[in-house]
Coordinates of C-alpha atoms in Angstrom, one line a residue:
M1 CA 33.8 -71.6 -66.9
L2 CA 36.3 -68.9 -65.7
G3 CA 39.0 -71.6 -66.1
A4 CA 38.1 -71.8 -69.9
I5 CA 38.1 -68.0 -70.4
A6 CA 41.6 -67.6 -68.9
G7 CA 42.7 -70.3 -71.1
D8 CA 41.5 -68.6 -74.1
I9 CA 43.0 -65.3 -73.1
I10 CA 46.4 -66.8 -72.3
G11 CA 46.5 -68.8 -75.6
S12 CA 45.2 -65.9 -77.7
V13 CA 48.7 -64.7 -78.7
Y14 CA 49.9 -68.3 -79.7
E15 CA 47.2 -69.3 -82.0
W16 CA 49.1 -68.2 -85.0
N17 CA 52.3 -68.2 -83.3
N18 CA 52.7 -71.5 -81.7
T19 CA 55.2 -72.2 -79.0
K20 CA 56.2 -75.9 -78.5
T21 CA 57.5 -75.3 -75.1
E22 CA 55.7 -75.0 -71.6
N23 CA 58.0 -72.1 -70.5
F24 CA 56.4 -69.1 -71.7
K25 CA 55.1 -65.7 -70.5
L26 CA 51.7 -66.6 -69.1
F27 CA 50.1 -63.3 -69.9
H28 CA 51.7 -61.5 -72.9
P29 CA 51.0 -57.7 -73.3
S30 CA 48.9 -58.6 -76.4
C31 CA 46.6 -61.2 -74.8
R32 CA 43.0 -60.6 -75.4
F33 CA 39.7 -62.4 -75.2
T34 CA 38.5 -64.0 -78.5
D35 CA 35.4 -65.8 -79.8
D36 CA 35.8 -68.7 -77.4
T37 CA 35.3 -66.1 -74.3
V38 CA 32.4 -64.4 -75.9
L39 CA 30.6 -67.7 -77.0
T40 CA 31.2 -69.3 -73.7
I41 CA 29.6 -66.5 -71.8
A42 CA 26.9 -66.5 -74.3
I43 CA 26.2 -70.3 -73.4
A44 CA 26.3 -69.2 -69.7
D45 CA 23.7 -66.4 -70.2
A46 CA 21.4 -68.8 -72.2
I47 CA 21.5 -71.2 -69.2
L48 CA 20.6 -68.2 -66.9
S49 CA 17.8 -67.1 -69.3
Q50 CA 16.6 -70.6 -69.6
E51 CA 16.3 -70.9 -65.8
E52 CA 14.3 -67.8 -65.7
T53 CA 11.8 -68.6 -68.5
D54 CA 10.9 -72.1 -68.7
K55 CA 12.4 -74.8 -66.5
E56 CA 10.5 -77.8 -67.8
N57 CA 10.3 -77.5 -71.5
N58 CA 13.6 -75.8 -72.6
D59 CA 14.6 -76.1 -76.2
S60 CA 17.8 -75.3 -78.1
K61 CA 16.5 -71.9 -79.3
I62 CA 17.7 -69.9 -76.4
Y63 CA 21.2 -71.2 -77.2
A64 CA 21.0 -69.9 -80.9
Q65 CA 19.6 -66.6 -79.7
K66 CA 22.3 -65.9 -77.3
L67 CA 25.0 -66.9 -79.7
K68 CA 23.8 -64.4 -82.2
Q69 CA 23.3 -61.9 -79.6
Y70 CA 26.7 -62.1 -78.2
G71 CA 28.4 -62.6 -81.6
K72 CA 26.9 -59.5 -83.1
K73 CA 27.7 -57.3 -80.0
Y74 CA 31.5 -58.5 -80.2
P75 CA 31.9 -58.8 -84.0
L76 CA 35.5 -58.6 -84.0
A77 CA 36.3 -61.6 -81.6
G78 CA 37.7 -63.7 -84.5
Y79 CA 34.9 -66.1 -85.4
G80 CA 35.5 -68.8 -88.0
G81 CA 34.1 -68.1 -91.4
K82 CA 31.1 -70.5 -91.3
F83 CA 30.0 -69.2 -87.9
K84 CA 30.4 -65.6 -89.2
Q85 CA 28.2 -66.3 -92.1
W86 CA 25.5 -67.8 -89.8
L87 CA 25.8 -65.1 -87.4
N88 CA 25.4 -62.3 -90.0
S89 CA 22.3 -64.1 -91.7
D90 CA 18.7 -64.1 -90.8
S91 CA 18.7 -67.9 -90.5
F92 CA 19.0 -70.0 -87.4
E93 CA 19.5 -73.2 -89.3
P94 CA 22.7 -75.2 -88.4
Y95 CA 25.4 -75.6 -90.9
Y96 CA 26.6 -79.2 -90.2
S97 CA 30.1 -78.0 -88.7
F98 CA 32.5 -80.5 -86.8
G99 CA 34.6 -77.6 -85.8
N100 CA 35.9 -77.1 -82.3
G101 CA 33.5 -74.1 -81.8
S102 CA 30.9 -76.4 -80.2
A103 CA 33.5 -77.6 -77.6
M104 CA 35.3 -74.3 -76.8
R105 CA 32.0 -72.7 -75.6
V106 CA 30.4 -75.5 -73.6
S107 CA 32.0 -75.4 -70.3
P108 CA 29.1 -73.6 -68.4
I109 CA 26.9 -76.7 -69.1
G110 CA 29.4 -78.9 -67.2
F111 CA 29.1 -76.5 -64.3
A112 CA 25.5 -75.9 -64.3
F113 CA 23.7 -79.2 -64.3
E114 CA 23.5 -81.9 -61.4
H115 CA 23.0 -85.0 -63.6
L116 CA 25.2 -86.5 -66.3
D117 CA 22.3 -87.2 -68.6
K118 CA 21.2 -83.5 -68.4
V119 CA 24.7 -82.5 -69.2
L120 CA 24.8 -84.7 -72.4
E121 CA 21.5 -83.3 -73.5
E122 CA 22.1 -79.7 -72.9
S123 CA 25.6 -80.0 -74.5
K124 CA 24.0 -81.6 -77.6
K125 CA 21.5 -78.7 -77.8
S126 CA 24.1 -76.1 -77.4
A127 CA 26.2 -77.5 -80.3
E128 CA 23.6 -78.5 -82.8
V129 CA 22.3 -75.0 -83.2
T130 CA 25.2 -74.6 -85.5
H131 CA 27.5 -77.8 -85.1
N132 CA 25.0 -80.4 -86.0
H133 CA 27.5 -82.9 -87.5
P134 CA 28.0 -85.9 -85.3
E135 CA 31.7 -85.0 -84.4
G136 CA 30.6 -81.5 -83.4
I137 CA 28.1 -82.8 -81.1
K138 CA 30.4 -85.3 -79.7
G139 CA 33.2 -82.8 -79.0
A140 CA 30.8 -80.6 -77.1
Q141 CA 29.6 -83.6 -75.0
A142 CA 32.9 -84.9 -74.2
V143 CA 34.1 -81.6 -72.9
A144 CA 31.0 -81.0 -70.9
S145 CA 30.9 -84.4 -69.4
A146 CA 34.6 -84.4 -68.7
I147 CA 34.0 -81.1 -66.6
F148 CA 30.9 -82.8 -64.9
L149 CA 32.9 -85.9 -63.9
A150 CA 35.7 -83.7 -62.5
R151 CA 33.2 -81.7 -60.4
M152 CA 31.8 -84.8 -59.2
G153 CA 35.2 -85.9 -57.7
K154 CA 36.0 -88.5 -60.3
N155 CA 39.6 -89.3 -60.6
K156 CA 41.5 -88.7 -63.9
E157 CA 41.6 -92.4 -64.8
E158 CA 37.9 -92.6 -64.5
I159 CA 37.5 -89.6 -66.5
K160 CA 39.7 -90.9 -69.1
Q161 CA 38.1 -94.2 -69.3
F162 CA 34.7 -92.6 -69.6
I163 CA 35.7 -90.4 -72.5
Q164 CA 37.5 -93.2 -74.4
E165 CA 34.4 -95.5 -73.9
K166 CA 31.6 -93.1 -74.5
F167 CA 33.2 -91.0 -77.3
K168 CA 35.8 -93.4 -78.9
Y169 CA 38.6 -90.7 -78.5
S170 CA 42.1 -92.2 -78.3
L171 CA 43.8 -90.8 -75.2
E172 CA 46.6 -93.2 -75.1
K173 CA 49.5 -91.1 -76.7
S174 CA 51.3 -88.8 -74.6
L175 CA 51.9 -85.1 -75.2
E176 CA 55.4 -85.8 -75.8
E177 CA 54.8 -88.1 -78.7
I178 CA 52.0 -85.7 -80.1
R179 CA 53.7 -82.2 -79.8
P180 CA 56.5 -82.6 -82.3
S181 CA 54.2 -83.2 -85.3
Y182 CA 50.9 -81.6 -84.2
T183 CA 49.7 -78.8 -86.3
F184 CA 46.7 -76.6 -86.6
D185 CA 43.4 -78.6 -86.6
A186 CA 40.3 -76.7 -85.7
S187 CA 38.0 -80.0 -86.1
C188 CA 36.7 -81.4 -82.9
Q189 CA 38.2 -84.8 -83.5
G190 CA 41.5 -83.1 -84.1
S191 CA 41.9 -80.8 -81.0
V192 CA 39.4 -82.1 -78.3
P193 CA 41.5 -85.1 -77.5
Q194 CA 44.5 -83.2 -77.3
A195 CA 43.1 -80.7 -74.9
I196 CA 41.8 -83.5 -72.7
L197 CA 45.2 -85.2 -72.7
A198 CA 46.9 -81.8 -71.5
F199 CA 44.5 -82.0 -68.7
L200 CA 45.2 -85.5 -67.9
E201 CA 48.9 -85.1 -67.8
S202 CA 48.8 -81.9 -65.6
N203 CA 49.5 -81.3 -62.0
S204 CA 47.7 -78.0 -61.6
Y205 CA 45.5 -75.5 -63.4
E206 CA 48.4 -73.6 -64.6
D207 CA 50.3 -76.6 -65.6
T208 CA 47.2 -77.5 -67.7
I209 CA 47.3 -74.3 -69.6
R210 CA 51.0 -74.4 -70.0
K211 CA 50.7 -78.0 -71.3
A212 CA 47.7 -77.2 -73.7
I213 CA 49.6 -74.3 -75.4
S214 CA 52.8 -76.2 -75.8
I215 CA 51.0 -78.6 -78.0
G216 CA 50.6 -75.8 -80.7
G217 CA 47.8 -75.8 -83.2
D218 CA 44.7 -73.9 -82.3
S219 CA 46.4 -72.8 -79.0
D220 CA 43.6 -70.5 -77.5
T221 CA 40.8 -73.1 -78.1
I222 CA 42.9 -76.1 -76.8
A223 CA 43.8 -73.9 -73.8
C224 CA 40.1 -72.8 -73.2
I225 CA 38.8 -76.4 -73.4
A226 CA 41.5 -77.9 -71.1
G227 CA 41.2 -75.0 -68.9
G228 CA 37.4 -75.6 -68.2
I229 CA 38.1 -79.1 -67.3
A230 CA 41.0 -78.3 -65.1
Q231 CA 39.0 -75.7 -63.2
A232 CA 36.5 -78.4 -62.3
Y233 CA 39.1 -80.8 -61.3
Y234 CA 41.5 -78.6 -59.3
K235 CA 38.8 -76.5 -57.9
K236 CA 40.7 -73.4 -57.6
I237 CA 42.5 -71.1 -60.2
P238 CA 45.3 -69.0 -59.0
E239 CA 44.4 -65.5 -57.8
Y240 CA 46.8 -63.7 -60.1
I241 CA 45.3 -65.5 -63.0
I242 CA 41.7 -64.7 -62.0
K243 CA 42.5 -61.0 -61.5
K244 CA 44.4 -60.5 -64.9
T245 CA 41.7 -62.4 -66.6
L246 CA 38.9 -60.4 -65.2
S247 CA 40.8 -57.1 -66.0
I248 CA 40.9 -58.0 -69.7
L249 CA 37.1 -58.5 -69.9
D250 CA 34.5 -55.6 -70.0
A251 CA 31.9 -55.0 -67.4
E252 CA 29.1 -56.9 -69.1
L253 CA 31.2 -60.0 -69.5
V254 CA 32.2 -59.9 -65.9
Q255 CA 28.5 -59.4 -64.8
V256 CA 27.4 -62.6 -66.5
I257 CA 30.3 -64.6 -64.9
D258 CA 29.3 -63.0 -61.6
N259 CA 25.6 -64.1 -62.0
F260 CA 26.5 -67.6 -63.2
Y261 CA 28.8 -68.1 -60.2
H262 CA 26.1 -67.0 -57.6
K263 CA 23.3 -68.8 -59.4
Y264 CA 25.2 -72.3 -59.3
D265 CA 27.0 -71.6 -56.0
L266 CA 30.4 -72.0 -57.5
E267 CA 33.5 -71.0 -55.4
I268 CA 33.3 -67.0 -55.3
Y269 CA 36.4 -65.6 -56.6
D270 CA 38.1 -62.3 -55.3
K271 CA 37.8 -59.5 -57.9

């Protein structure tokens, strides 16, 4: 999931100031973590808490609880309007969103579980506490399953075929075709396929992030989504990206990442 978080931070300055080139400063002085990071870590903490409390009969409640807990702790992270209303209400009822918030936060699920059916089940649970529209659920499941398949050693053509057949996303256009006319679209159906394409056309983790941001639009979220898949596929994130990313996070967020990496025996990074 650190690959997703780094993508969010690197893309944070380009969301409202798009760049249509891959040649940009990777860490701008104004880079920060946004709601993508906060809610990704909330999902990771929910998974850790789930494991500690009830391994057999988990429901989606823990996801909603952790999203509210972290959202309220970091109220200025840049949440969407509907999520902010949900966050500040007493209600735990979802609001039928198909926004890409469900997809941006889902990467820990792709890393934590060992069977595709479980990944699909848990990504649905994590999405539908807020994003219970079919497209909101589909976006989360597509991202989590791409991460899982990449972890399992599937090649890009196999990942592409699965995503197209299972979720009916079109992945046939190239980034070069998409980039000139692509504009801001915060829906799952309007940003998840583009993020997956950035990964499919890449040759490294960093190249994935550069390609994702060069599309334009919702840059931090597209880079967050693509970055999670790229981490799973390429296995390693360059050390300088890891160190800079961790330096931008506070100690509490880093601790959750540490706990998650140790729990699921992911490659330990050098802090």
